[in-house]
Tab-separated table of N, CA, C and O in Angstrom:
chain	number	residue	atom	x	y	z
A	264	UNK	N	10.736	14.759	-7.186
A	264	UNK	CA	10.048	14.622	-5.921
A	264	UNK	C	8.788	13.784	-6.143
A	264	UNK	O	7.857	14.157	-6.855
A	265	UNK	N	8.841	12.221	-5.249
A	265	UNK	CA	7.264	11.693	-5.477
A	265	UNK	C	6.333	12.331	-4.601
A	265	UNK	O	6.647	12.807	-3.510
A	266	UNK	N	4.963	12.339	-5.182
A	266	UNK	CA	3.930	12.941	-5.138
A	266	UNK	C	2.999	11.777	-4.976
A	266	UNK	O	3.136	11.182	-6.044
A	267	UNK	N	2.142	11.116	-4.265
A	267	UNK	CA	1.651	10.197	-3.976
A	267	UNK	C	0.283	10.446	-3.576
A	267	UNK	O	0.047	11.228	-2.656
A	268	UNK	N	-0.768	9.752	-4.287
A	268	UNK	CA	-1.975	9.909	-4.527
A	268	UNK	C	-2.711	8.617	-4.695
A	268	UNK	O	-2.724	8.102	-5.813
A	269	UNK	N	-3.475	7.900	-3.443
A	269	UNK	CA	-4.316	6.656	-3.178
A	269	UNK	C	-5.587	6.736	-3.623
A	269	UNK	O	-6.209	7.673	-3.123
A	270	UNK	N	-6.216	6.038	-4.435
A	270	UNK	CA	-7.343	5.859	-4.560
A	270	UNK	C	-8.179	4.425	-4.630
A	270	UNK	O	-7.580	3.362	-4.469
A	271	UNK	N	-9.376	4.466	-4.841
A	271	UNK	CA	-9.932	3.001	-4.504
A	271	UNK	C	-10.793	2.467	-3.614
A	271	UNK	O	-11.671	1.609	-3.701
A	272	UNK	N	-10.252	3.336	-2.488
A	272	UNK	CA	-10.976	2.647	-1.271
A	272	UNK	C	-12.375	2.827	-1.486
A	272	UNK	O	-12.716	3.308	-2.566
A	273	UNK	N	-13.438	2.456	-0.458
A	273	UNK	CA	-14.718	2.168	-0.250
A	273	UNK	C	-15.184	1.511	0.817
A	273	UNK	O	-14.591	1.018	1.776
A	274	UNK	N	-16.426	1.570	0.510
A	274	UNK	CA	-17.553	0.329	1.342
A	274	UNK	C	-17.958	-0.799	0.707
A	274	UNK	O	-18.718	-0.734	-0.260
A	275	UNK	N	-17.569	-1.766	1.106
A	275	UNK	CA	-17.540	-3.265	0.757
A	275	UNK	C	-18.399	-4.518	1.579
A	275	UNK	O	-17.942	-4.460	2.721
A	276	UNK	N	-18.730	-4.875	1.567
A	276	UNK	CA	-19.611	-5.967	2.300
A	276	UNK	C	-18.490	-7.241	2.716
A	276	UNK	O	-18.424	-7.990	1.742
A	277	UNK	N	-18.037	-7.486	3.283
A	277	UNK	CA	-17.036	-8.746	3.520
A	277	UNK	C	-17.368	-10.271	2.616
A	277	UNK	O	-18.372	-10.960	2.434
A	278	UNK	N	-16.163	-10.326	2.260
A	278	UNK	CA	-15.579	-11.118	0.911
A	278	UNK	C	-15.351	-10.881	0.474
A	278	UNK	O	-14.287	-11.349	0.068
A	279	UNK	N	-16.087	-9.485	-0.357
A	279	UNK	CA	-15.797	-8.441	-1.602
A	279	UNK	C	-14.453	-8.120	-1.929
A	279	UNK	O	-13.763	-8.005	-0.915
A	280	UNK	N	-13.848	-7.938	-2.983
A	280	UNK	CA	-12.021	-7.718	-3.141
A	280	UNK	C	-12.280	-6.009	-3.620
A	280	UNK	O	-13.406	-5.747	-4.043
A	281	UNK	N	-11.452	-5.096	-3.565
A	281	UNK	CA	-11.372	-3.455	-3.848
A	281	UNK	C	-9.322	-4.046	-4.337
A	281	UNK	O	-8.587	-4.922	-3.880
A	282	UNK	N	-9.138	-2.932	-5.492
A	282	UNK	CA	-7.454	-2.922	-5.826
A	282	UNK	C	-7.555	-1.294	-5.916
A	282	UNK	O	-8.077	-0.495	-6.694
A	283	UNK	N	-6.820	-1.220	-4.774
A	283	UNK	CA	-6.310	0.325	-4.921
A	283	UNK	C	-4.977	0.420	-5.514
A	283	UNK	O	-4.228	-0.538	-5.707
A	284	UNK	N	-4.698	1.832	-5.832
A	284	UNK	CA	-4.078	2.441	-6.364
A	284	UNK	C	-3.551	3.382	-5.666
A	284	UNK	O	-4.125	4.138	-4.882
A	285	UNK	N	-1.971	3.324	-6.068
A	285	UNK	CA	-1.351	5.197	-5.914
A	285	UNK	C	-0.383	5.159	-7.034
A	285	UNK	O	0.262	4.326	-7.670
A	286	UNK	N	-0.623	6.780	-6.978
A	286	UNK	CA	0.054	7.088	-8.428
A	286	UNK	C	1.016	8.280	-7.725
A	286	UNK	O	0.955	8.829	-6.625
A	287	UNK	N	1.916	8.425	-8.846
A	287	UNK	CA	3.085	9.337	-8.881
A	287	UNK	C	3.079	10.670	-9.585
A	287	UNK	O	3.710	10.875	-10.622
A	288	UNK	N	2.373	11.519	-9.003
A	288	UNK	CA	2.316	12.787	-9.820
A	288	UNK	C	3.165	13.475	-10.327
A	288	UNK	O	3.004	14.285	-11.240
A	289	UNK	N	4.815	13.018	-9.383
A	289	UNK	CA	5.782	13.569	-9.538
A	289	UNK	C	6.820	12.754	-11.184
A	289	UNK	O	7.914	13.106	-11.624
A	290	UNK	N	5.956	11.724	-11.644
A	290	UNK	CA	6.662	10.999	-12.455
A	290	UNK	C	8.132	9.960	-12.458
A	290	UNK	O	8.916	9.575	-13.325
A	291	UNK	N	7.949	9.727	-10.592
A	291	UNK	CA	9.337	9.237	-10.704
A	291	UNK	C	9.519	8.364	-9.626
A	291	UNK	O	10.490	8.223	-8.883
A	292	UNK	N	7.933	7.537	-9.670
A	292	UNK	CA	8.104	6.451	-8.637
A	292	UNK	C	8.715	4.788	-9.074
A	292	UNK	O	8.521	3.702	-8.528
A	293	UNK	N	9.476	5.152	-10.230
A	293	UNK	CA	10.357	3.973	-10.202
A	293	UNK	C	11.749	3.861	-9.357
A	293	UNK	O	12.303	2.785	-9.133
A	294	UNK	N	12.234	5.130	-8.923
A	294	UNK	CA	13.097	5.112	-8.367
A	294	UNK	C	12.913	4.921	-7.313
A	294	UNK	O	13.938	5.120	-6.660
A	295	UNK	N	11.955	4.563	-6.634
A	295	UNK	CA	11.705	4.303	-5.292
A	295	UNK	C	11.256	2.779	-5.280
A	295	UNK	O	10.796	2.364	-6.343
A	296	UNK	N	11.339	1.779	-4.079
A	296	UNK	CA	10.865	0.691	-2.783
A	296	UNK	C	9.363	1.725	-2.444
A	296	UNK	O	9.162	2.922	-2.242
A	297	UNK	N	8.532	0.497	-2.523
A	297	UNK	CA	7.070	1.164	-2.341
A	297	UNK	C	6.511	-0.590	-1.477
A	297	UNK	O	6.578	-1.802	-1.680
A	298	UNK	N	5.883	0.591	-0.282
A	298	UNK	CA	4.743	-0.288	0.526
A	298	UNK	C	3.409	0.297	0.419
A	298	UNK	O	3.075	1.255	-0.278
A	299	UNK	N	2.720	-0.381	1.174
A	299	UNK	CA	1.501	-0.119	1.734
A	299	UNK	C	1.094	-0.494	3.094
A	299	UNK	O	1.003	-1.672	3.441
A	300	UNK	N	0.848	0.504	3.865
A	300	UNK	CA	0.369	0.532	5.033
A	300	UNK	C	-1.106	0.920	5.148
A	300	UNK	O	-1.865	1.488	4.363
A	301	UNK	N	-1.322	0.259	6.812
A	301	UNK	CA	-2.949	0.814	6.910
A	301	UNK	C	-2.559	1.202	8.405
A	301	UNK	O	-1.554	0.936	9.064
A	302	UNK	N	-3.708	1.925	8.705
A	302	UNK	CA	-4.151	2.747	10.183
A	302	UNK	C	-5.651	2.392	10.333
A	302	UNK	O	-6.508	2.791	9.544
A	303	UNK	N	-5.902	1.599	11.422
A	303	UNK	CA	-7.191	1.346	11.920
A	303	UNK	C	-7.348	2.876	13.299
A	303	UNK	O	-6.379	3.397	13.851
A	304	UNK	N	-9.008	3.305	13.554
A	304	UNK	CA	-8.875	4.025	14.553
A	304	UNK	C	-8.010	3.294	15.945
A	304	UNK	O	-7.956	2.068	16.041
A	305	UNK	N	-7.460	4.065	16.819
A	305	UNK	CA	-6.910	3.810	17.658
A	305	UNK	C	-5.950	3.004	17.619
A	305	UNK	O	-5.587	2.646	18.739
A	306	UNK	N	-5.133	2.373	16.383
A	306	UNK	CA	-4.262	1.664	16.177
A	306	UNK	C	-2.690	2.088	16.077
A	306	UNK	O	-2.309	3.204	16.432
A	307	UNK	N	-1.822	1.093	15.561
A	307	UNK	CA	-0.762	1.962	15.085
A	307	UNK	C	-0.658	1.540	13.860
A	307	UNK	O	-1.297	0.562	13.470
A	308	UNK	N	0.398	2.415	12.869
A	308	UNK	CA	0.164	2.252	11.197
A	308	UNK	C	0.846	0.986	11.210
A	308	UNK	O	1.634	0.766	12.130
A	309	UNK	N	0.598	-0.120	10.065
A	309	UNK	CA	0.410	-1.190	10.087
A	309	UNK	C	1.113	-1.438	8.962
A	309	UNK	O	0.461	-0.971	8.029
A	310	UNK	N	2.312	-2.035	8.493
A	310	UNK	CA	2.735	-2.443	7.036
A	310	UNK	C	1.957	-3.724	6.766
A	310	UNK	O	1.704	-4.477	7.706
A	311	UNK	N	1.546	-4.023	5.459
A	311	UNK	CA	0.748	-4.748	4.811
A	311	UNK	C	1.931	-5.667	3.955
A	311	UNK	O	2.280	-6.835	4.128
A	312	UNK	N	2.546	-4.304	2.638
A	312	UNK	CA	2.901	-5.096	1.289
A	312	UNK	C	4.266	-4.122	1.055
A	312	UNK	O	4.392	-2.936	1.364
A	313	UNK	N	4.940	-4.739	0.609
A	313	UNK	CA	6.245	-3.767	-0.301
A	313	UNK	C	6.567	-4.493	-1.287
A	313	UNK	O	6.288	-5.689	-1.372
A	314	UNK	N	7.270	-3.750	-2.239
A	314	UNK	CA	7.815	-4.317	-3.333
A	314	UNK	C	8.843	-3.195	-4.440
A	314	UNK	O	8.574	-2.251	-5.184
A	315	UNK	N	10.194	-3.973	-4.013
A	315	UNK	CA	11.189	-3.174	-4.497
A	315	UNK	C	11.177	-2.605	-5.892
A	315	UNK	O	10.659	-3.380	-6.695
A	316	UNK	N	11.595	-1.485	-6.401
A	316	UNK	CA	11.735	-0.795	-7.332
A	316	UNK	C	11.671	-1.310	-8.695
A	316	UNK	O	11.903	-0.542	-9.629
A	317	UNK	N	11.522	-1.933	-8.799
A	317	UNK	CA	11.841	-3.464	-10.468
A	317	UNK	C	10.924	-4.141	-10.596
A	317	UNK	O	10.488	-4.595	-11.654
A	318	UNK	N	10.455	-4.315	-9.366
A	318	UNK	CA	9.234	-4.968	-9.308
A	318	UNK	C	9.239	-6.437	-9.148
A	318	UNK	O	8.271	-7.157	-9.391
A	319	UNK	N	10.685	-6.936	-8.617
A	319	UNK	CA	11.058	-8.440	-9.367
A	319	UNK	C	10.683	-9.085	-7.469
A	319	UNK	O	9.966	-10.052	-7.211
A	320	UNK	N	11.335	-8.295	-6.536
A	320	UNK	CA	11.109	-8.650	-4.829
A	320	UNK	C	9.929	-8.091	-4.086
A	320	UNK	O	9.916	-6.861	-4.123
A	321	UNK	N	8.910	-8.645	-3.407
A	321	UNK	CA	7.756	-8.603	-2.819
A	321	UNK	C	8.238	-8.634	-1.307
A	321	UNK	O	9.378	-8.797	-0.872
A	322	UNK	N	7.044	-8.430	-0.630
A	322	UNK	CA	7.198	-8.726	1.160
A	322	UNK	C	5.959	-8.705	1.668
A	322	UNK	O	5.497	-7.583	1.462
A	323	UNK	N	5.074	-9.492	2.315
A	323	UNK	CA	3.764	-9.382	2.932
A	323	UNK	C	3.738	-9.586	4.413
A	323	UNK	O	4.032	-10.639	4.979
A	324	UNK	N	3.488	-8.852	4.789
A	324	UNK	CA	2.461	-8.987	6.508
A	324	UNK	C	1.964	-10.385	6.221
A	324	UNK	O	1.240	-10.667	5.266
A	325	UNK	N	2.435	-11.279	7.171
A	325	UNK	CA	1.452	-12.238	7.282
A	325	UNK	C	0.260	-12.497	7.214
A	325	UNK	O	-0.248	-13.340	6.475
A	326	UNK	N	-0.442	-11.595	8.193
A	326	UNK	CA	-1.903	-11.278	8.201
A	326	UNK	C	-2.329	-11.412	7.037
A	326	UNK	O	-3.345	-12.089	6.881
A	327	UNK	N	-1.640	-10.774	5.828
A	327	UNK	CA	-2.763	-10.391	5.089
A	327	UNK	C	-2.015	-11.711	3.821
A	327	UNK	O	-2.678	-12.651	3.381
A	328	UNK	N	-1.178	-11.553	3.613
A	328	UNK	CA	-0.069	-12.848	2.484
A	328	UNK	C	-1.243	-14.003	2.273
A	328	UNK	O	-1.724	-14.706	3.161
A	329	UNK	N	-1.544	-14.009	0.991
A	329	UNK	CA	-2.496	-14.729	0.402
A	329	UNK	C	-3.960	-14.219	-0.116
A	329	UNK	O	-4.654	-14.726	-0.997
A	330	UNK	N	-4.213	-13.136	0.637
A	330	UNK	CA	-5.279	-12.258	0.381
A	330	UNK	C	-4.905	-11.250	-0.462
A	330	UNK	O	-5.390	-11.080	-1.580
A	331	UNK	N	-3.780	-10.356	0.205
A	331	UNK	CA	-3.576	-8.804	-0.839
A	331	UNK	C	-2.269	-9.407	-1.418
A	331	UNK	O	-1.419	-10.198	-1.009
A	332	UNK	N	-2.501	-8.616	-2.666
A	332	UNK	CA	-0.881	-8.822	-3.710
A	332	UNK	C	-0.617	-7.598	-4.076
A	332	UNK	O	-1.553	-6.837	-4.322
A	333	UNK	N	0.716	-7.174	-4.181
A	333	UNK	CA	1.119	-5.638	-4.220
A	333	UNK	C	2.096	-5.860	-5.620
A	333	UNK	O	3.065	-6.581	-5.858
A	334	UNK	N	1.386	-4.939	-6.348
A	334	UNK	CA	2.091	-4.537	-8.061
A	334	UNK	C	2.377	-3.541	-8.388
A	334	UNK	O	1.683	-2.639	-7.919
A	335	UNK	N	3.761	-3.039	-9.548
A	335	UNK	CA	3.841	-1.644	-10.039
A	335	UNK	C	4.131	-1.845	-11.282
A	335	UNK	O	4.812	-2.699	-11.852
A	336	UNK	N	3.379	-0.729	-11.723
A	336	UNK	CA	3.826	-0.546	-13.518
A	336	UNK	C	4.597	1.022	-13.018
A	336	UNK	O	4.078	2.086	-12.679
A	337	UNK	N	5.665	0.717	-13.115
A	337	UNK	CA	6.668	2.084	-13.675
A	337	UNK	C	6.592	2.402	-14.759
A	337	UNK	O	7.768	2.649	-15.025
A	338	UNK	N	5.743	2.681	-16.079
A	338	UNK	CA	5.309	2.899	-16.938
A	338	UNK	C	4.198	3.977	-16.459
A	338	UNK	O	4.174	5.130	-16.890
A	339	UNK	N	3.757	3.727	-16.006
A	339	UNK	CA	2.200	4.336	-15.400
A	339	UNK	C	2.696	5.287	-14.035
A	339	UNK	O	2.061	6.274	-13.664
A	340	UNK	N	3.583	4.936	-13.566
A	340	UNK	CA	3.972	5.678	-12.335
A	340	UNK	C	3.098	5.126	-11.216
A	340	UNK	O	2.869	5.921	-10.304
A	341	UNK	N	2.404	3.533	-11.088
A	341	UNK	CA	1.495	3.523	-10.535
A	341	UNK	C	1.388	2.414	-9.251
A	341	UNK	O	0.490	1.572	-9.284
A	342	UNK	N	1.928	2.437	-8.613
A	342	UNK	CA	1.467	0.908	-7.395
A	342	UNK	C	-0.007	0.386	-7.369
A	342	UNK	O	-0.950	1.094	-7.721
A	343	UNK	N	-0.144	-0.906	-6.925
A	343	UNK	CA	-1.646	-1.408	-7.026
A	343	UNK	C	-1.378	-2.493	-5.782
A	343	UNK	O	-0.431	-3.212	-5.466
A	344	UNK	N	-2.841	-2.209	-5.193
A	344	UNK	CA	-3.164	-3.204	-3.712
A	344	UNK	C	-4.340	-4.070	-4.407
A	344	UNK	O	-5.346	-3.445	-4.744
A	345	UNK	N	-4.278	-5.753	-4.696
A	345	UNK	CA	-5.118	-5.908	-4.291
A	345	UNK	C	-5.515	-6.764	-3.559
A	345	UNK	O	-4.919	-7.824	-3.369
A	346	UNK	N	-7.019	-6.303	-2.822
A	346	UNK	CA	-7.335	-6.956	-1.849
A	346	UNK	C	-8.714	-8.026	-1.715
A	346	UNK	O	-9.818	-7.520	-1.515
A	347	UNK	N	-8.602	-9.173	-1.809
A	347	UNK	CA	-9.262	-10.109	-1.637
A	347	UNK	C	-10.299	-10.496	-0.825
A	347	UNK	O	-10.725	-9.504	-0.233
A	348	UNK	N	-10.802	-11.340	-0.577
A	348	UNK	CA	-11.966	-11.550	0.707
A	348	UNK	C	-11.446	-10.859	1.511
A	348	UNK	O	-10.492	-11.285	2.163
A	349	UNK	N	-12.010	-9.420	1.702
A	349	UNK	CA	-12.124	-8.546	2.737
A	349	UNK	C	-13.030	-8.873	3.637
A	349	UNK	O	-14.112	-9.460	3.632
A	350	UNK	N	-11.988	-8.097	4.814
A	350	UNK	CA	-13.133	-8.921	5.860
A	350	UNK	C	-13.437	-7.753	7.412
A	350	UNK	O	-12.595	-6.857	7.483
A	351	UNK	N	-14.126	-7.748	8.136
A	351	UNK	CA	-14.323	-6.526	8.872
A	351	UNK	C	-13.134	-5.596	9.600
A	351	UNK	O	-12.910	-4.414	9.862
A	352	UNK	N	-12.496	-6.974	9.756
A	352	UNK	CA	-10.961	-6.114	11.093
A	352	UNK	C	-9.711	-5.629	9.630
A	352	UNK	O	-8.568	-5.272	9.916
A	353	UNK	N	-10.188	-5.706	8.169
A	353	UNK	CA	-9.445	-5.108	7.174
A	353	UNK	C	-9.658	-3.177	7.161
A	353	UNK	O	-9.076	-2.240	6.614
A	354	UNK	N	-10.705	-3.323	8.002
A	354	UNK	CA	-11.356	-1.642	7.913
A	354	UNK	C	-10.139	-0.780	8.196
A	354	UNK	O	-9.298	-1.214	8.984
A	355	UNK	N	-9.988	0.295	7.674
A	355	UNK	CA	-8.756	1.040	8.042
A	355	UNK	C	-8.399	2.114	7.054
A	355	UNK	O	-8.822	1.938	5.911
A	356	UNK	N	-7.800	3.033	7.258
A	356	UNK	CA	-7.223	3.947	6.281
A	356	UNK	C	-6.088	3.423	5.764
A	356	UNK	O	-5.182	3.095	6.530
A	357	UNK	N	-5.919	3.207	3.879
A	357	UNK	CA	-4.499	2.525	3.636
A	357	UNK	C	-3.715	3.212	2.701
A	357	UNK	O	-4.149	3.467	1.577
A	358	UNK	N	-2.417	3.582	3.135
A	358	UNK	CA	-1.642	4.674	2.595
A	358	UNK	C	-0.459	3.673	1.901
A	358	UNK	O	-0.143	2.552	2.301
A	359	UNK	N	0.071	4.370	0.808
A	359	UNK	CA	1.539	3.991	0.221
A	359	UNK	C	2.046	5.088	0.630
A	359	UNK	O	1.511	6.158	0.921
A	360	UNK	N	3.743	4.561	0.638
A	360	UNK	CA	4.942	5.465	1.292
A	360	UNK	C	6.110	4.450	0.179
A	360	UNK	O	6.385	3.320	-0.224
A	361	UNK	N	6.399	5.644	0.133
A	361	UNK	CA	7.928	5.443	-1.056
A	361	UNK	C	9.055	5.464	-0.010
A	361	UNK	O	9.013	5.997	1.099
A	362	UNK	N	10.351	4.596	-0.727
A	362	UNK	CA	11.552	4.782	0.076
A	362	UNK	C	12.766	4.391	-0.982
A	362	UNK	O	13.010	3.357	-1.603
A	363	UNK	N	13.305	5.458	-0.921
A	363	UNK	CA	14.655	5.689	-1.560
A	363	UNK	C	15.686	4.247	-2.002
A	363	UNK	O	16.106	3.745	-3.045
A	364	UNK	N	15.790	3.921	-0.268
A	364	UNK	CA	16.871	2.500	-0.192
A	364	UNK	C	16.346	1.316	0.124
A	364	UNK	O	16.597	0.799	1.213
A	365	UNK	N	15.565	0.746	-0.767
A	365	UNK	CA	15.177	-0.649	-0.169
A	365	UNK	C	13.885	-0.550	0.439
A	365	UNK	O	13.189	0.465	0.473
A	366	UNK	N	13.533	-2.000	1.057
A	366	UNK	CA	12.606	-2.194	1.704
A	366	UNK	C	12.739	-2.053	3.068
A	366	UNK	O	13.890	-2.123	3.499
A	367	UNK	N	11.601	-1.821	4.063
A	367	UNK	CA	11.644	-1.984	5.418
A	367	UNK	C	10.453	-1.767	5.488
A	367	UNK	O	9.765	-0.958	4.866
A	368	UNK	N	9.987	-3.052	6.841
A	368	UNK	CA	8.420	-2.601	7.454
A	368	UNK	C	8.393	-1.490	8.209
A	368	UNK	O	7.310	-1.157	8.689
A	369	UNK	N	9.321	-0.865	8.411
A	369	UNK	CA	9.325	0.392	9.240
A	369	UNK	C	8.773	1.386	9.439
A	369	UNK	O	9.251	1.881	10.460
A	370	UNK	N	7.815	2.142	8.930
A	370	UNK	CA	6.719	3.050	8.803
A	370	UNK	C	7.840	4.508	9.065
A	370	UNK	O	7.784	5.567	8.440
A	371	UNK	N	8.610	4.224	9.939
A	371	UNK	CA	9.537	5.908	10.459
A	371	UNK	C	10.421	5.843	9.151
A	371	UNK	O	10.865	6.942	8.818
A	372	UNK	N	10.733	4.878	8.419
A	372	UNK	CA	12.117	4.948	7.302
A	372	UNK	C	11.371	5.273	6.097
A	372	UNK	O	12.072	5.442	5.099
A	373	UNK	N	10.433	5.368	5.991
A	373	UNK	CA	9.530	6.204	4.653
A	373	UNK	C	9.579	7.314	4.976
A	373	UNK	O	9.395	7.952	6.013
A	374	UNK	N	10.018	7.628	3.357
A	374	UNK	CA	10.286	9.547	3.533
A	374	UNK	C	9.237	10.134	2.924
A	374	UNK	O	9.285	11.346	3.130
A	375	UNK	N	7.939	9.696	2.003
A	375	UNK	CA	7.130	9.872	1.573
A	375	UNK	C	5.875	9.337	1.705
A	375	UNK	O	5.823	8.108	1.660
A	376	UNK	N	4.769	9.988	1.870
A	376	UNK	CA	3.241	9.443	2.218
A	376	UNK	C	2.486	9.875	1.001
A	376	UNK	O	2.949	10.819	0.361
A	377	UNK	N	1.469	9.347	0.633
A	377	UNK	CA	-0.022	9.257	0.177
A	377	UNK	C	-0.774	9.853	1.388
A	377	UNK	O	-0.467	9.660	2.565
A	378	UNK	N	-1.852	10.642	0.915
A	378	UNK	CA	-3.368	10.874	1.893
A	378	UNK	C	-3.804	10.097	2.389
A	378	UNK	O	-4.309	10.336	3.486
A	379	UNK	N	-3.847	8.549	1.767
A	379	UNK	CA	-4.405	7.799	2.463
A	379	UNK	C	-5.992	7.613	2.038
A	379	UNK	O	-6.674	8.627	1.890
A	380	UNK	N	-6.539	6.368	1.853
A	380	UNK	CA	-7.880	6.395	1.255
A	380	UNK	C	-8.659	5.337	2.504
A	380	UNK	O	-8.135	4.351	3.023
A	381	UNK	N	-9.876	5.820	2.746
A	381	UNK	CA	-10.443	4.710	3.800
A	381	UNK	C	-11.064	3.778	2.786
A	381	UNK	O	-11.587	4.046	1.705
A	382	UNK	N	-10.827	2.277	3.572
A	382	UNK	CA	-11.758	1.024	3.645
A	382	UNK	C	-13.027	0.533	4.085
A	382	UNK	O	-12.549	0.152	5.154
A	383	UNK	N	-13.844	0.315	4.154
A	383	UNK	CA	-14.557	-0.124	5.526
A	383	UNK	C	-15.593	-1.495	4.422
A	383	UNK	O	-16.252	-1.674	3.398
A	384	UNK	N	-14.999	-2.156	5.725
A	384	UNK	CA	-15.822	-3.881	5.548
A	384	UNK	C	-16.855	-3.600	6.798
A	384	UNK	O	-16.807	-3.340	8.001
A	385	UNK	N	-18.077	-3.873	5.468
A	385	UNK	CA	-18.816	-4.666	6.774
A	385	UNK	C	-19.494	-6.078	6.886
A	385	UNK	O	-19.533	-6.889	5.961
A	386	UNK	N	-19.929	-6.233	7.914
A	386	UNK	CA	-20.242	-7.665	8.426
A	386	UNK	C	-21.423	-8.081	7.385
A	386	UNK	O	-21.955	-9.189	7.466
């Protein structure tokens, strides 16, 4: 069973880059397709980054593709966000979610969440 645990986030001044992290407490997040999503207040959850199980296939949100790059060491049990010239409308809570079969931006087809760690850029 993955066990998913984000860390990293902060307060950043815009430009500033932060690389978060989630880890696998359960020891067995190679078997999983791993994204990263964010939730701004009043928003809806937002896919960012995925990257299939091997680590060899990627996928970015436009928005962000060129700024954040999404990595895993299955060694470590560990996914990594990072994020580049941050910038104010990046503010948000940003969670990883594991998935069994593949990729999808889908936020409902993740069977597993992280807590979730807040961001906040400011101006």
């Amino acid at each position: 069973q993955v066990q998913l645990v984000e860390s990293g986030g902060g307060l950043v001044q815009a430009g500033a880059s932060l690389n978060l992290s989630c880890e696998d407490s359960g020891r067995t997040l190679g078997l999983y397709a791993m994204s990263w999503f964010r939730q701004a207040p009043g928003k809806e959850r937002e896919f960012l980054a995925g990257i299939n199980w091997t680590g060899t296939s990627t996928h970015y949100n436009a928005r962000v593709k060129g700024r954040f790059t999404i990595s895993r060491d299955n060694a470590k049990n560990t996914v990594y966000l990072q994020m580049n010239n941050l910038r104010p409308e990046d503010t948000a809570v940003y969670y990883c979610a594991a998935r069994r079969v593949g990729l999808t931006t889908l936020s409902s087809e993740y069977e597993n969440w992280g807590q979730g760690t807040q961001v906040t850029v400011s101006s």
